[in-house]
mmCIF file of C-alpha atoms in Angstrom:
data_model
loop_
_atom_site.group_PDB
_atom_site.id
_atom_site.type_symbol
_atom_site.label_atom_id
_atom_site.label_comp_id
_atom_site.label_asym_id
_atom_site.label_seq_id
_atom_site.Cartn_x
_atom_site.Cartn_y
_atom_site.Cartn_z
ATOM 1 C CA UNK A 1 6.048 2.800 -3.911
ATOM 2 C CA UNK A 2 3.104 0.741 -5.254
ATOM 3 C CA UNK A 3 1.803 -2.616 -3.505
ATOM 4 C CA UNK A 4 2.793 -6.120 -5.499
ATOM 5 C CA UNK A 5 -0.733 -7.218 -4.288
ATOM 6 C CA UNK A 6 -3.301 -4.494 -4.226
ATOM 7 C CA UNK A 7 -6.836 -4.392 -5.090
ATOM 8 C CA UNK A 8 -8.069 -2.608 -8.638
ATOM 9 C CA UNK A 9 -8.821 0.181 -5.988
ATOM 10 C CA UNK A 10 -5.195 0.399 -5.465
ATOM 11 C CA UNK A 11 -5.443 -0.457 -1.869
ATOM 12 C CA UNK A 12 -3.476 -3.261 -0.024
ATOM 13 C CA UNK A 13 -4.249 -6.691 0.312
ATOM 14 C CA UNK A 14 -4.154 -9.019 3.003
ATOM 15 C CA UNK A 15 -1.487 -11.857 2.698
ATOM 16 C CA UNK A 16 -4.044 -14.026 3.758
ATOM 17 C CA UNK A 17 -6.884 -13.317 1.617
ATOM 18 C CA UNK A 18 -4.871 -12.629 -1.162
ATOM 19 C CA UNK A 19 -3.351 -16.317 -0.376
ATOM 20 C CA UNK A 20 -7.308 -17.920 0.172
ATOM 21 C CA UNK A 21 -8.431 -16.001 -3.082
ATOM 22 C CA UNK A 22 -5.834 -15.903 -5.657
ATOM 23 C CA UNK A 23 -2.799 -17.459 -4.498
ATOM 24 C CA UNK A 24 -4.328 -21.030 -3.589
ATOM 25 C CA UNK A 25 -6.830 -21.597 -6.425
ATOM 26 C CA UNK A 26 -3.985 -20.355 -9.123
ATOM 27 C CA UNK A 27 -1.761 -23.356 -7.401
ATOM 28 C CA UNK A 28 -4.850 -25.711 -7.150
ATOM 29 C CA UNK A 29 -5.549 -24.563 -11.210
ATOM 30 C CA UNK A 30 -1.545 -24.966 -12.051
ATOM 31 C CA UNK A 31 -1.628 -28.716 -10.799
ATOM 32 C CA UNK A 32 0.581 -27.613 -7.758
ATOM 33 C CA UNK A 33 -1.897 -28.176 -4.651
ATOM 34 C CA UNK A 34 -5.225 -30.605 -4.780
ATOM 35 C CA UNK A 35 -8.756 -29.833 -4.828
ATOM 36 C CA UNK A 36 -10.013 -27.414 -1.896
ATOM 37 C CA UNK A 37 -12.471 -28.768 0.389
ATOM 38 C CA UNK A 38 -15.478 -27.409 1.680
ATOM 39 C CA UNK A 39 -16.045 -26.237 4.864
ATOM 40 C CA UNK A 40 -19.447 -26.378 7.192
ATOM 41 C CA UNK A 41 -20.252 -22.648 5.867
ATOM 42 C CA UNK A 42 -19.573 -23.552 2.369
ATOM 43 C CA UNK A 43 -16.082 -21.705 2.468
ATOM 44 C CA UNK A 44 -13.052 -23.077 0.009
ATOM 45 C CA UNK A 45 -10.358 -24.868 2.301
ATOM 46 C CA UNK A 46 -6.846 -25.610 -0.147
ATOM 47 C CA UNK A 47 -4.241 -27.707 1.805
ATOM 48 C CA UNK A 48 -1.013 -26.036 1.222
ATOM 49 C CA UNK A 49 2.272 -25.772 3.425
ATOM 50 C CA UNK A 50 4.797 -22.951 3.440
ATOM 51 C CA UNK A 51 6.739 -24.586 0.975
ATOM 52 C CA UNK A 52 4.144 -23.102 -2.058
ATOM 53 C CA UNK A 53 2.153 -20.609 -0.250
ATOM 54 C CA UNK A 54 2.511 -16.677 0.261
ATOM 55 C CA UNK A 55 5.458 -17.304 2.209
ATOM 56 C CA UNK A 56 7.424 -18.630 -0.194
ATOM 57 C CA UNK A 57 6.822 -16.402 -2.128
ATOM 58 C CA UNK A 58 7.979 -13.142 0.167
ATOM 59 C CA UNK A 59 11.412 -15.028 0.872
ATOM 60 C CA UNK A 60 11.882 -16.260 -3.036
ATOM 61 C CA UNK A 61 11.366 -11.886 -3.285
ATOM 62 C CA UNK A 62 13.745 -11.170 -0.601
ATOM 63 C CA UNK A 63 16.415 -13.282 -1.803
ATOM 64 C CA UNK A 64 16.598 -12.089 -5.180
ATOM 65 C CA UNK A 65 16.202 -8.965 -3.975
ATOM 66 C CA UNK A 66 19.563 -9.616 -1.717
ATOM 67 C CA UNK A 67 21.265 -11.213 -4.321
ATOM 68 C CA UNK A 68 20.908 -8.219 -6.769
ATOM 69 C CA UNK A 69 22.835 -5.764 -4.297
ATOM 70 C CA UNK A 70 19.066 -4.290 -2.328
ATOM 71 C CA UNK A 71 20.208 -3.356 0.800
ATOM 72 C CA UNK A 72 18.793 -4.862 3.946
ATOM 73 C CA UNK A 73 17.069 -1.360 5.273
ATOM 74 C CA UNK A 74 15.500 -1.155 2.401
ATOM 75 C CA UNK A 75 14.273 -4.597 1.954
ATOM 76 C CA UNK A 76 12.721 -4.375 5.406
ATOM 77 C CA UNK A 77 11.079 -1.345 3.966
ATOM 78 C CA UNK A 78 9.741 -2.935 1.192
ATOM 79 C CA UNK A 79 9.254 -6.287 3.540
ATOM 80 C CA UNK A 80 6.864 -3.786 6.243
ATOM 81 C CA UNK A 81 9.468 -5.189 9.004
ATOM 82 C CA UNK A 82 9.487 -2.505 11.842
ATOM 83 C CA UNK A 83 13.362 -3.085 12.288
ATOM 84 C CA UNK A 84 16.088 -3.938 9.857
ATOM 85 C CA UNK A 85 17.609 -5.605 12.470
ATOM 86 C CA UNK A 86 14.990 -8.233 12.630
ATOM 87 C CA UNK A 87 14.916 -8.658 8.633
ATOM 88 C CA UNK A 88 19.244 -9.046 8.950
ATOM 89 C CA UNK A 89 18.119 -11.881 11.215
ATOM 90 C CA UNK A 90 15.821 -13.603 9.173
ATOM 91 C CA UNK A 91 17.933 -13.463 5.883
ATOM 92 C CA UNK A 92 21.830 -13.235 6.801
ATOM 93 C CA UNK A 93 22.008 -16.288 5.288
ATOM 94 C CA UNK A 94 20.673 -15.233 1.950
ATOM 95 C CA UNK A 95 23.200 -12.144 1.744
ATOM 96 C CA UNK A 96 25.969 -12.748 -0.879
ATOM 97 C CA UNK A 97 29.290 -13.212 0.021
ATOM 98 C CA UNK A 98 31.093 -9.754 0.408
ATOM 99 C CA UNK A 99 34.567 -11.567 1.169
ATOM 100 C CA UNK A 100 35.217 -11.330 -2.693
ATOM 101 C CA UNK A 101 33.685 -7.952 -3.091
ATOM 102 C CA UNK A 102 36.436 -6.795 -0.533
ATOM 103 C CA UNK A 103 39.414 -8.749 -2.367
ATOM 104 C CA UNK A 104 38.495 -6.488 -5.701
ATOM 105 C CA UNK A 105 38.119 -2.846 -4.000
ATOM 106 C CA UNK A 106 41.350 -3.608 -1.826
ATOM 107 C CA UNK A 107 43.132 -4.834 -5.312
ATOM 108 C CA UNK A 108 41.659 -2.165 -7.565
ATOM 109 C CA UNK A 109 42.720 0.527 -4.922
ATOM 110 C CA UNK A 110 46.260 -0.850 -4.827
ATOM 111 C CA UNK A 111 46.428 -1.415 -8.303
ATOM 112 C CA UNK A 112 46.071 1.944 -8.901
ATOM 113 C CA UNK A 113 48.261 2.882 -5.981
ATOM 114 C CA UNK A 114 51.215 1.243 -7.083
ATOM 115 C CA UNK A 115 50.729 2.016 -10.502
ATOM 116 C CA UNK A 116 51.713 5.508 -9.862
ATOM 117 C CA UNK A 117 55.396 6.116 -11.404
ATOM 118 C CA UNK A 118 55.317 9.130 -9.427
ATOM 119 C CA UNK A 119 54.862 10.253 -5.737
ATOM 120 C CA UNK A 120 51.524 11.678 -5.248
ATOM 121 C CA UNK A 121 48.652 12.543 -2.869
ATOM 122 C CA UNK A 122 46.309 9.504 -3.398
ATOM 123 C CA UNK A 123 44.026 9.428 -0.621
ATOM 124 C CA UNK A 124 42.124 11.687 1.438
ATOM 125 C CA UNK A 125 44.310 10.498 4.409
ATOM 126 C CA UNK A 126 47.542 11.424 1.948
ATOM 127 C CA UNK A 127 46.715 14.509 1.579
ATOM 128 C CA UNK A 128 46.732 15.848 4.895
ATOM 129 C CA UNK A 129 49.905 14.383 6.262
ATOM 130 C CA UNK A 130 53.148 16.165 6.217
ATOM 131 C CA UNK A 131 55.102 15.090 3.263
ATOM 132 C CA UNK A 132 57.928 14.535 5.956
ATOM 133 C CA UNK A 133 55.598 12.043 8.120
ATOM 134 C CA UNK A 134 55.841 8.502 7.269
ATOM 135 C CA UNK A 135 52.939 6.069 7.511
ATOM 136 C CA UNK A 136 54.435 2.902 6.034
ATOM 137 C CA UNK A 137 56.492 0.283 8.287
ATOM 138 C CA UNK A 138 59.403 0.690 5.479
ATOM 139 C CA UNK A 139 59.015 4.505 5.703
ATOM 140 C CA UNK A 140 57.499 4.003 2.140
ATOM 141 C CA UNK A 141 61.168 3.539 0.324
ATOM 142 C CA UNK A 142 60.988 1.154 -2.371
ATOM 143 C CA UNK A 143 64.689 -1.305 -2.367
ATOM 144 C CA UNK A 144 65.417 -0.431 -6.167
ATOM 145 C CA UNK A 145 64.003 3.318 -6.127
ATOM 146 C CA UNK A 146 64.908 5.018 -2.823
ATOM 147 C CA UNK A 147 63.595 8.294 -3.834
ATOM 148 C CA UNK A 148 59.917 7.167 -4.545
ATOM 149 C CA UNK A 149 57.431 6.893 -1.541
ATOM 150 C CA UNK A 150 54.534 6.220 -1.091
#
């Protein structure tokens, strides 16, 4: 996978002096941040928080990144986080809901299921049971149609 920030030699950057070199004085050029000062050794100092800096910008990535369906081991790849367990932590709240995700496999699944006008094997789990084992409360006996089961 290629670097986002990398050199023109194609090796990595430094958050921080990508941030002091490009980031900063493309913010202070855009209107976004004021004039840098000068330090004793005659080095560029931009006043910025968190709110516009590098950091901003690695959580506006991982969030669209969650939102879009990347999964949180590989966004801890991509983030260089040792641990995906540590990048769960930090953006949990950024994951999209999966409470409506889990409605529409559960419904498409019985959808087809009891669209069936005929018994048949439709899961894995189906399959292997004895045809004489029930695995519904009801035994699987539809009121109007005693002979169909699922």
């Amino acid at each position: 996978m290629k670097l986002l920030f990398r050199w023109t030699d194609d090796k990595h950057s430094r958050a921080r002096t990508y941030d002091e070199l490009v980031w900063k004085p493309a913010l202070f050029h855009a209107g976004v941040i004021a004039a840098p000062k000068t330090d004793r050794r005659g080095r560029r100092q931009y006043v910025s928080g968190r709110e516009n800096g590098m950091h901003a910008l690695r959580h506006y990535y991982a969030s669209i990144t969650l939102a879009d369906g990347v999964n949180i081991k590989e966004l801890s790849e991509c983030l260089g986080h040792g641990d995906p367990g540590f990048t769960l932590l930090l953006y949990t709240h950024m994951l999209p809901s999966s409470h409506e995700r889990a409605r529409k496999a559960v419904d498409s699944r019985l959808t087809r299921l009891f669209s069936l006008k005929f018994h048949v094997a439709v899961t894995e789990q189906a399959v292997v049971r004895s045809p004489s084992t029930s695995w519904e409360p009801d035994d699987g006996l539809y009121p109007d149609q005693p002979e169909i089961s699922l």
